Amino acid sequence: MAVDIPKTKPAKKAPIQTPKTDTSLAEKKTNQRFMIWMGLLIGAIVLVGGYLIYRLGSAYVTQANKIKAQDMLISALDQKQKNLNELKPNYATIIAKGSNGVSDSDLILRALPTDNNYQGLIAMTEKMAQESGVKVTSVSQGGETGNASGTDTTNAPTADQPASGSSPQPFTFTVGLEGTYQGILEFLSKTQQASRVMNFSSMTITGGTGNTIQANITMQTYMQPAANIEPTTRPL
């Protein structure tokens, strides 16, 4: 005959209690302080390491941009040197004086000066009028009166107006003439042959005494801005 033996649960082991002596308490505090200091040290190492990585990364990017800018500058200088070498023979030809003592560069500047050269324009106008047998009574541009024969010069420009932009800049001026009809036609013919570009726009004629008439001729001339040699910046 079988006999049931009741099963008993194993008794739980009680946790080992560390004796709370002065030595054990001191060791516990020492361990806690050690863990705190180690945590602070690891945190400081992480912060310093992150800062150094950031600085090194920034320095790398800066140095890479400098190298890229230097490469771009060297490439641009090489291209400019190549262009200068190609233009050098042409430049020597342009600045060479001709038999009349005038170079092609002088002729170009006369045709398209870098500013309005207003006083030079007045002198050219007076010379063409004298050769045509007519008298200049006024030269005006932008409401200002220039230094023409027999005119008031109180409002004459004191400085040449500089040109701006990269394309030829036009400006209009009006010449007052007095003389014969044939002489005025001769003056117009000379403006078309002048070293400086002059385009006829309009003319008004009024009667004078005898064969003398008065004419106001409006024309347009041009100026070419000087080349821009200022350094330029380009984002990397």
PDB file of C-alpha atoms in Angstrom:
ATOM      1  CA  MET A   1       0.000   0.000   0.000  1.00  0.00           C
ATOM      2  CA  ALA A   2       1.377   3.447  -1.109  1.00  0.00           C
ATOM      3  CA  VAL A   3       1.752   6.247   1.338  1.00  0.00           C
ATOM      4  CA  ASP A   4       1.512   9.896   0.190  1.00  0.00           C
ATOM      5  CA  ILE A   5       4.342  11.945   1.563  1.00  0.00           C
ATOM      6  CA  PRO A   6       3.515  15.697   1.617  1.00  0.00           C
ATOM      7  CA  LYS A   7       5.882  17.887  -0.405  1.00  0.00           C
ATOM      8  CA  THR A   8       7.476  20.746   1.426  1.00  0.00           C
ATOM      9  CA  LYS A   9       8.705  23.928  -0.232  1.00  0.00           C
ATOM     10  CA  PRO A  10      12.385  24.757   0.193  1.00  0.00           C
ATOM     11  CA  ALA A  11      12.892  27.578   2.546  1.00  0.00           C
ATOM     12  CA  LYS A  12      14.045  30.870   1.062  1.00  0.00           C
ATOM     13  CA  LYS A  13      17.551  31.882   1.846  1.00  0.00           C
ATOM     14  CA  ALA A  14      17.733  35.064   3.782  1.00  0.00           C
ATOM     15  CA  PRO A  15      19.973  37.779   2.191  1.00  0.00           C
ATOM     16  CA  ILE A  16      23.360  37.986   3.656  1.00  0.00           C
ATOM     17  CA  GLN A  17      23.519  40.973   5.853  1.00  0.00           C
ATOM     18  CA  THR A  18      26.737  42.898   5.793  1.00  0.00           C
ATOM     19  CA  PRO A  19      27.771  43.674   9.252  1.00  0.00           C
ATOM     20  CA  LYS A  20      27.277  47.359   9.848  1.00  0.00           C
ATOM     21  CA  THR A  21      30.582  48.005  11.380  1.00  0.00           C
ATOM     22  CA  ASP A  22      32.570  51.218  11.151  1.00  0.00           C
ATOM     23  CA  THR A  23      34.890  49.579   8.599  1.00  0.00           C
ATOM     24  CA  SER A  24      32.080  48.390   6.319  1.00  0.00           C
ATOM     25  CA  LEU A  25      30.307  51.743   6.416  1.00  0.00           C
ATOM     26  CA  ALA A  26      33.557  53.545   5.550  1.00  0.00           C
ATOM     27  CA  GLU A  27      34.151  51.174   2.615  1.00  0.00           C
ATOM     28  CA  LYS A  28      30.586  51.786   1.370  1.00  0.00           C
ATOM     29  CA  LYS A  29      31.042  55.537   1.440  1.00  0.00           C
ATOM     30  CA  THR A  30      34.399  55.182  -0.286  1.00  0.00           C
ATOM     31  CA  ASN A  31      32.828  53.099  -3.046  1.00  0.00           C
ATOM     32  CA  GLN A  32      30.009  55.612  -3.489  1.00  0.00           C
ATOM     33  CA  ARG A  33      32.441  58.494  -3.767  1.00  0.00           C
ATOM     34  CA  PHE A  34      34.521  56.495  -6.231  1.00  0.00           C
ATOM     35  CA  MET A  35      31.476  55.855  -8.440  1.00  0.00           C
ATOM     36  CA  ILE A  36      30.458  59.511  -8.308  1.00  0.00           C
ATOM     37  CA  TRP A  37      33.927  60.706  -9.250  1.00  0.00           C
ATOM     38  CA  MET A  38      34.174  58.124 -12.022  1.00  0.00           C
ATOM     39  CA  GLY A  39      30.803  59.301 -13.398  1.00  0.00           C
ATOM     40  CA  LEU A  40      31.946  62.911 -13.314  1.00  0.00           C
ATOM     41  CA  LEU A  41      35.249  61.986 -14.952  1.00  0.00           C
ATOM     42  CA  ILE A  42      33.540  60.035 -17.735  1.00  0.00           C
ATOM     43  CA  GLY A  43      31.104  62.918 -18.287  1.00  0.00           C
ATOM     44  CA  ALA A  44      33.984  65.400 -18.478  1.00  0.00           C
ATOM     45  CA  ILE A  45      35.851  63.154 -20.926  1.00  0.00           C
ATOM     46  CA  VAL A  46      32.740  62.930 -23.119  1.00  0.00           C
ATOM     47  CA  LEU A  47      32.236  66.717 -23.088  1.00  0.00           C
ATOM     48  CA  VAL A  48      35.893  67.509 -23.776  1.00  0.00           C
ATOM     49  CA  GLY A  49      36.043  64.839 -26.482  1.00  0.00           C
ATOM     50  CA  GLY A  50      32.891  66.208 -28.146  1.00  0.00           C
ATOM     51  CA  TYR A  51      34.271  69.754 -28.032  1.00  0.00           C
ATOM     52  CA  LEU A  52      37.603  68.648 -29.509  1.00  0.00           C
ATOM     53  CA  ILE A  53      35.829  66.722 -32.263  1.00  0.00           C
ATOM     54  CA  TYR A  54      33.713  69.821 -33.038  1.00  0.00           C
ATOM     55  CA  ARG A  55      36.791  72.063 -33.165  1.00  0.00           C
ATOM     56  CA  LEU A  56      38.709  69.603 -35.291  1.00  0.00           C
ATOM     57  CA  GLY A  57      35.744  69.284 -37.655  1.00  0.00           C
ATOM     58  CA  SER A  58      35.435  73.060 -37.947  1.00  0.00           C
ATOM     59  CA  ALA A  59      39.165  73.427 -38.532  1.00  0.00           C
ATOM     60  CA  TYR A  60      39.007  70.737 -41.202  1.00  0.00           C
ATOM     61  CA  VAL A  61      36.135  72.465 -43.014  1.00  0.00           C
ATOM     62  CA  THR A  62      37.905  75.833 -42.812  1.00  0.00           C
ATOM     63  CA  GLN A  63      41.147  74.396 -44.126  1.00  0.00           C
ATOM     64  CA  ALA A  64      39.311  72.557 -46.891  1.00  0.00           C
ATOM     65  CA  ASN A  65      37.612  75.836 -47.951  1.00  0.00           C
ATOM     66  CA  LYS A  66      40.975  77.622 -47.921  1.00  0.00           C
ATOM     67  CA  ILE A  67      42.510  74.950 -50.117  1.00  0.00           C
ATOM     68  CA  LYS A  68      39.516  75.113 -52.451  1.00  0.00           C
ATOM     69  CA  ALA A  69      39.762  78.918 -52.629  1.00  0.00           C
ATOM     70  CA  GLN A  70      43.491  78.708 -53.344  1.00  0.00           C
ATOM     71  CA  ASP A  71      42.868  76.194 -56.116  1.00  0.00           C
ATOM     72  CA  MET A  72      40.217  78.486 -57.624  1.00  0.00           C
ATOM     73  CA  LEU A  73      42.560  81.495 -57.351  1.00  0.00           C
ATOM     74  CA  ILE A  74      45.431  79.621 -58.966  1.00  0.00           C
ATOM     75  CA  SER A  75      43.140  78.471 -61.763  1.00  0.00           C
ATOM     76  CA  ALA A  76      41.859  82.023 -62.319  1.00  0.00           C
ATOM     77  CA  LEU A  77      45.408  83.427 -62.315  1.00  0.00           C
ATOM     78  CA  ASP A  78      46.516  80.793 -64.804  1.00  0.00           C
ATOM     79  CA  GLN A  79      43.620  81.711 -67.087  1.00  0.00           C
ATOM     80  CA  LYS A  80      44.394  85.426 -66.775  1.00  0.00           C
ATOM     81  CA  GLN A  81      48.050  84.769 -67.520  1.00  0.00           C
ATOM     82  CA  LYS A  82      47.042  82.795 -70.590  1.00  0.00           C
ATOM     83  CA  ASN A  83      44.724  85.597 -71.734  1.00  0.00           C
ATOM     84  CA  LEU A  84      47.432  88.212 -71.164  1.00  0.00           C
ATOM     85  CA  ASN A  85      49.929  86.220 -73.175  1.00  0.00           C
ATOM     86  CA  GLU A  86      47.426  85.986 -76.022  1.00  0.00           C
ATOM     87  CA  LEU A  87      46.627  89.717 -75.856  1.00  0.00           C
ATOM     88  CA  LYS A  88      50.202  90.924 -75.499  1.00  0.00           C
ATOM     89  CA  PRO A  89      50.981  91.033 -79.253  1.00  0.00           C
ATOM     90  CA  ASN A  90      47.689  92.818 -79.955  1.00  0.00           C
ATOM     91  CA  TYR A  91      48.304  95.301 -77.147  1.00  0.00           C
ATOM     92  CA  ALA A  92      51.743  96.134 -78.512  1.00  0.00           C
ATOM     93  CA  THR A  93      50.195  96.804 -81.914  1.00  0.00           C
ATOM     94  CA  ILE A  94      47.393  98.968 -80.482  1.00  0.00           C
ATOM     95  CA  ILE A  95      49.673 101.251 -78.441  1.00  0.00           C
ATOM     96  CA  ALA A  96      52.245 101.644 -81.233  1.00  0.00           C
ATOM     97  CA  LYS A  97      52.325 105.195 -82.611  1.00  0.00           C
ATOM     98  CA  GLY A  98      51.507 105.618 -86.287  1.00  0.00           C
ATOM     99  CA  SER A  99      53.141 107.952 -88.786  1.00  0.00           C
ATOM    100  CA  ASN A 100      50.907 110.762 -87.519  1.00  0.00           C
ATOM    101  CA  GLY A 101      52.014 110.181 -83.937  1.00  0.00           C
ATOM    102  CA  VAL A 102      48.613 108.777 -82.907  1.00  0.00           C
ATOM    103  CA  SER A 103      48.083 105.166 -81.820  1.00  0.00           C
ATOM    104  CA  ASP A 104      44.999 103.023 -82.310  1.00  0.00           C
ATOM    105  CA  SER A 105      44.381 103.157 -78.554  1.00  0.00           C
ATOM    106  CA  ASP A 106      44.262 106.975 -78.748  1.00  0.00           C
ATOM    107  CA  LEU A 107      41.710 106.775 -81.548  1.00  0.00           C
ATOM    108  CA  ILE A 108      39.598 104.313 -79.563  1.00  0.00           C
ATOM    109  CA  LEU A 109      39.601 106.592 -76.508  1.00  0.00           C
ATOM    110  CA  ARG A 110      38.646 109.548 -78.661  1.00  0.00           C
ATOM    111  CA  ALA A 111      35.724 107.633 -80.154  1.00  0.00           C
ATOM    112  CA  LEU A 112      34.577 106.170 -76.809  1.00  0.00           C
ATOM    113  CA  PRO A 113      36.128 107.968 -73.828  1.00  0.00           C
ATOM    114  CA  THR A 114      35.770 106.499 -70.347  1.00  0.00           C
ATOM    115  CA  ASP A 115      33.844 109.610 -69.205  1.00  0.00           C
ATOM    116  CA  ASN A 116      31.761 112.205 -71.015  1.00  0.00           C
ATOM    117  CA  ASN A 117      34.857 114.423 -71.578  1.00  0.00           C
ATOM    118  CA  TYR A 118      32.507 117.374 -71.883  1.00  0.00           C
ATOM    119  CA  GLN A 119      35.200 120.025 -72.251  1.00  0.00           C
ATOM    120  CA  GLY A 120      36.875 117.998 -74.997  1.00  0.00           C
ATOM    121  CA  LEU A 121      33.503 117.652 -76.735  1.00  0.00           C
ATOM    122  CA  ILE A 122      33.021 121.436 -76.637  1.00  0.00           C
ATOM    123  CA  ALA A 123      36.504 122.024 -78.076  1.00  0.00           C
ATOM    124  CA  MET A 124      35.845 119.509 -80.862  1.00  0.00           C
ATOM    125  CA  THR A 125      32.514 121.183 -81.645  1.00  0.00           C
ATOM    126  CA  GLU A 126      34.082 124.627 -81.847  1.00  0.00           C
ATOM    127  CA  LYS A 127      36.855 123.375 -84.133  1.00  0.00           C
ATOM    128  CA  MET A 128      34.361 121.757 -86.535  1.00  0.00           C
ATOM    129  CA  ALA A 129      32.264 124.952 -86.542  1.00  0.00           C
ATOM    130  CA  GLN A 130      35.314 127.084 -87.305  1.00  0.00           C
ATOM    131  CA  GLU A 131      36.296 124.802 -90.193  1.00  0.00           C
ATOM    132  CA  SER A 132      32.697 124.973 -91.501  1.00  0.00           C
ATOM    133  CA  GLY A 133      32.553 128.769 -91.348  1.00  0.00           C
ATOM    134  CA  VAL A 134      29.802 128.948 -88.709  1.00  0.00           C
ATOM    135  CA  LYS A 135      29.705 130.307 -85.176  1.00  0.00           C
ATOM    136  CA  VAL A 136      28.864 128.281 -82.061  1.00  0.00           C
ATOM    137  CA  THR A 137      26.444 130.242 -79.900  1.00  0.00           C
ATOM    138  CA  SER A 138      25.815 127.595 -77.228  1.00  0.00           C
ATOM    139  CA  VAL A 139      26.580 124.023 -76.197  1.00  0.00           C
ATOM    140  CA  SER A 140      24.330 122.428 -73.610  1.00  0.00           C
ATOM    141  CA  GLN A 141      23.947 118.986 -72.084  1.00  0.00           C
ATOM    142  CA  GLY A 142      21.606 118.099 -69.264  1.00  0.00           C
ATOM    143  CA  GLY A 143      20.504 121.728 -68.890  1.00  0.00           C
ATOM    144  CA  GLU A 144      24.087 122.979 -68.423  1.00  0.00           C
ATOM    145  CA  THR A 145      25.803 125.427 -70.746  1.00  0.00           C
ATOM    146  CA  GLY A 146      29.307 124.671 -71.892  1.00  0.00           C
ATOM    147  CA  ASN A 147      32.220 126.920 -72.761  1.00  0.00           C
ATOM    148  CA  ALA A 148      31.382 127.772 -76.351  1.00  0.00           C
ATOM    149  CA  SER A 149      32.303 130.993 -78.173  1.00  0.00           C
ATOM    150  CA  GLY A 150      30.072 133.858 -77.139  1.00  0.00           C
ATOM    151  CA  THR A 151      28.239 131.875 -74.418  1.00  0.00           C
ATOM    152  CA  ASP A 152      27.851 132.236 -70.677  1.00  0.00           C
ATOM    153  CA  THR A 153      30.106 129.771 -68.832  1.00  0.00           C
ATOM    154  CA  THR A 154      28.795 130.276 -65.304  1.00  0.00           C
ATOM    155  CA  ASN A 155      26.915 126.966 -65.415  1.00  0.00           C
ATOM    156  CA  ALA A 156      29.654 124.955 -67.164  1.00  0.00           C
ATOM    157  CA  PRO A 157      30.421 121.541 -65.674  1.00  0.00           C
ATOM    158  CA  THR A 158      33.440 121.587 -63.395  1.00  0.00           C
ATOM    159  CA  ALA A 159      34.171 117.853 -63.709  1.00  0.00           C
ATOM    160  CA  ASP A 160      33.571 115.112 -66.224  1.00  0.00           C
ATOM    161  CA  GLN A 161      30.711 112.798 -65.468  1.00  0.00           C
ATOM    162  CA  PRO A 162      31.992 109.223 -64.980  1.00  0.00           C
ATOM    163  CA  ALA A 163      30.372 106.378 -66.848  1.00  0.00           C
ATOM    164  CA  SER A 164      28.919 103.376 -65.070  1.00  0.00           C
ATOM    165  CA  GLY A 165      28.003  99.901 -66.202  1.00  0.00           C
ATOM    166  CA  SER A 166      29.657  97.684 -68.809  1.00  0.00           C
ATOM    167  CA  SER A 167      27.963  98.896 -72.028  1.00  0.00           C
ATOM    168  CA  PRO A 168      28.525 102.218 -73.837  1.00  0.00           C
ATOM    169  CA  GLN A 169      26.515 104.934 -72.104  1.00  0.00           C
ATOM    170  CA  PRO A 170      24.810 107.535 -74.350  1.00  0.00           C
ATOM    171  CA  PHE A 171      24.168 111.146 -73.470  1.00  0.00           C
ATOM    172  CA  THR A 172      22.591 113.950 -75.463  1.00  0.00           C
ATOM    173  CA  PHE A 173      23.914 117.440 -76.107  1.00  0.00           C
ATOM    174  CA  THR A 174      22.647 120.413 -78.135  1.00  0.00           C
ATOM    175  CA  VAL A 175      24.745 122.811 -80.209  1.00  0.00           C
ATOM    176  CA  GLY A 176      23.517 126.282 -81.148  1.00  0.00           C
ATOM    177  CA  LEU A 177      24.956 127.521 -84.469  1.00  0.00           C
ATOM    178  CA  GLU A 178      24.806 130.752 -86.462  1.00  0.00           C
ATOM    179  CA  GLY A 179      25.857 130.971 -90.099  1.00  0.00           C
ATOM    180  CA  THR A 180      24.822 130.110 -93.633  1.00  0.00           C
ATOM    181  CA  TYR A 181      22.689 127.131 -94.478  1.00  0.00           C
ATOM    182  CA  GLN A 182      25.580 125.593 -96.433  1.00  0.00           C
ATOM    183  CA  GLY A 183      27.926 126.125 -93.524  1.00  0.00           C
ATOM    184  CA  ILE A 184      25.539 124.354 -91.127  1.00  0.00           C
ATOM    185  CA  LEU A 185      25.268 121.423 -93.536  1.00  0.00           C
ATOM    186  CA  GLU A 186      29.070 121.320 -93.676  1.00  0.00           C
ATOM    187  CA  PHE A 187      29.149 121.217 -89.856  1.00  0.00           C
ATOM    188  CA  LEU A 188      26.748 118.242 -89.843  1.00  0.00           C
ATOM    189  CA  SER A 189      28.929 116.475 -92.388  1.00  0.00           C
ATOM    190  CA  LYS A 190      31.979 116.955 -90.173  1.00  0.00           C
ATOM    191  CA  THR A 191      30.175 115.506 -87.128  1.00  0.00           C
ATOM    192  CA  GLN A 192      29.724 112.273 -89.088  1.00  0.00           C
ATOM    193  CA  GLN A 193      33.474 112.206 -89.796  1.00  0.00           C
ATOM    194  CA  ALA A 194      34.574 113.206 -86.297  1.00  0.00           C
ATOM    195  CA  SER A 195      36.907 110.968 -84.313  1.00  0.00           C
ATOM    196  CA  ARG A 196      34.264 110.799 -81.583  1.00  0.00           C
ATOM    197  CA  VAL A 197      30.977 109.039 -82.303  1.00  0.00           C
ATOM    198  CA  MET A 198      28.162 111.575 -82.828  1.00  0.00           C
ATOM    199  CA  ASN A 199      24.668 110.648 -83.973  1.00  0.00           C
ATOM    200  CA  PHE A 200      22.358 113.346 -85.337  1.00  0.00           C
ATOM    201  CA  SER A 201      18.958 113.442 -83.573  1.00  0.00           C
ATOM    202  CA  SER A 202      17.085 116.616 -84.568  1.00  0.00           C
ATOM    203  CA  MET A 203      17.520 120.227 -85.710  1.00  0.00           C
ATOM    204  CA  THR A 204      15.476 123.417 -85.520  1.00  0.00           C
ATOM    205  CA  ILE A 205      16.200 126.380 -87.817  1.00  0.00           C
ATOM    206  CA  THR A 206      15.156 130.029 -87.419  1.00  0.00           C
ATOM    207  CA  GLY A 207      15.758 132.919 -89.768  1.00  0.00           C
ATOM    208  CA  GLY A 208      18.426 135.521 -89.218  1.00  0.00           C
ATOM    209  CA  THR A 209      19.685 138.559 -91.104  1.00  0.00           C
ATOM    210  CA  GLY A 210      20.623 138.224 -94.761  1.00  0.00           C
ATOM    211  CA  ASN A 211      21.937 134.744 -95.525  1.00  0.00           C
ATOM    212  CA  THR A 212      22.558 134.039 -91.838  1.00  0.00           C
ATOM    213  CA  ILE A 213      20.333 131.542 -90.036  1.00  0.00           C
ATOM    214  CA  GLN A 214      20.314 130.104 -86.530  1.00  0.00           C
ATOM    215  CA  ALA A 215      20.102 126.364 -85.826  1.00  0.00           C
ATOM    216  CA  ASN A 216      19.876 124.225 -82.715  1.00  0.00           C
ATOM    217  CA  ILE A 217      21.216 120.755 -83.423  1.00  0.00           C
ATOM    218  CA  THR A 218      20.605 117.915 -80.957  1.00  0.00           C
ATOM    219  CA  MET A 219      23.037 114.998 -81.133  1.00  0.00           C
ATOM    220  CA  GLN A 220      23.943 111.952 -79.121  1.00  0.00           C
ATOM    221  CA  THR A 221      27.402 110.722 -78.228  1.00  0.00           C
ATOM    222  CA  TYR A 222      28.686 107.873 -76.057  1.00  0.00           C
ATOM    223  CA  MET A 223      31.178 106.981 -73.351  1.00  0.00           C
ATOM    224  CA  GLN A 224      32.570 103.569 -72.484  1.00  0.00           C
ATOM    225  CA  PRO A 225      32.952 102.794 -68.767  1.00  0.00           C
ATOM    226  CA  ALA A 226      36.412 101.840 -67.598  1.00  0.00           C
ATOM    227  CA  ALA A 227      36.978  98.156 -66.945  1.00  0.00           C
ATOM    228  CA  ASN A 228      36.121  96.964 -63.455  1.00  0.00           C
ATOM    229  CA  ILE A 229      39.260  95.544 -61.846  1.00  0.00           C
ATOM    230  CA  GLU A 230      37.856  95.306 -58.324  1.00  0.00           C
ATOM    231  CA  PRO A 231      38.297  91.860 -56.718  1.00  0.00           C
ATOM    232  CA  THR A 232      35.199  89.705 -56.696  1.00  0.00           C
ATOM    233  CA  THR A 233      34.023  87.180 -54.124  1.00  0.00           C
ATOM    234  CA  ARG A 234      32.473  83.823 -54.805  1.00  0.00           C
ATOM    235  CA  PRO A 235      30.803  81.556 -52.214  1.00  0.00           C
ATOM    236  CA  LEU A 236      32.551  78.227 -51.731  1.00  0.00           C
TER     237      LEU A 236
END
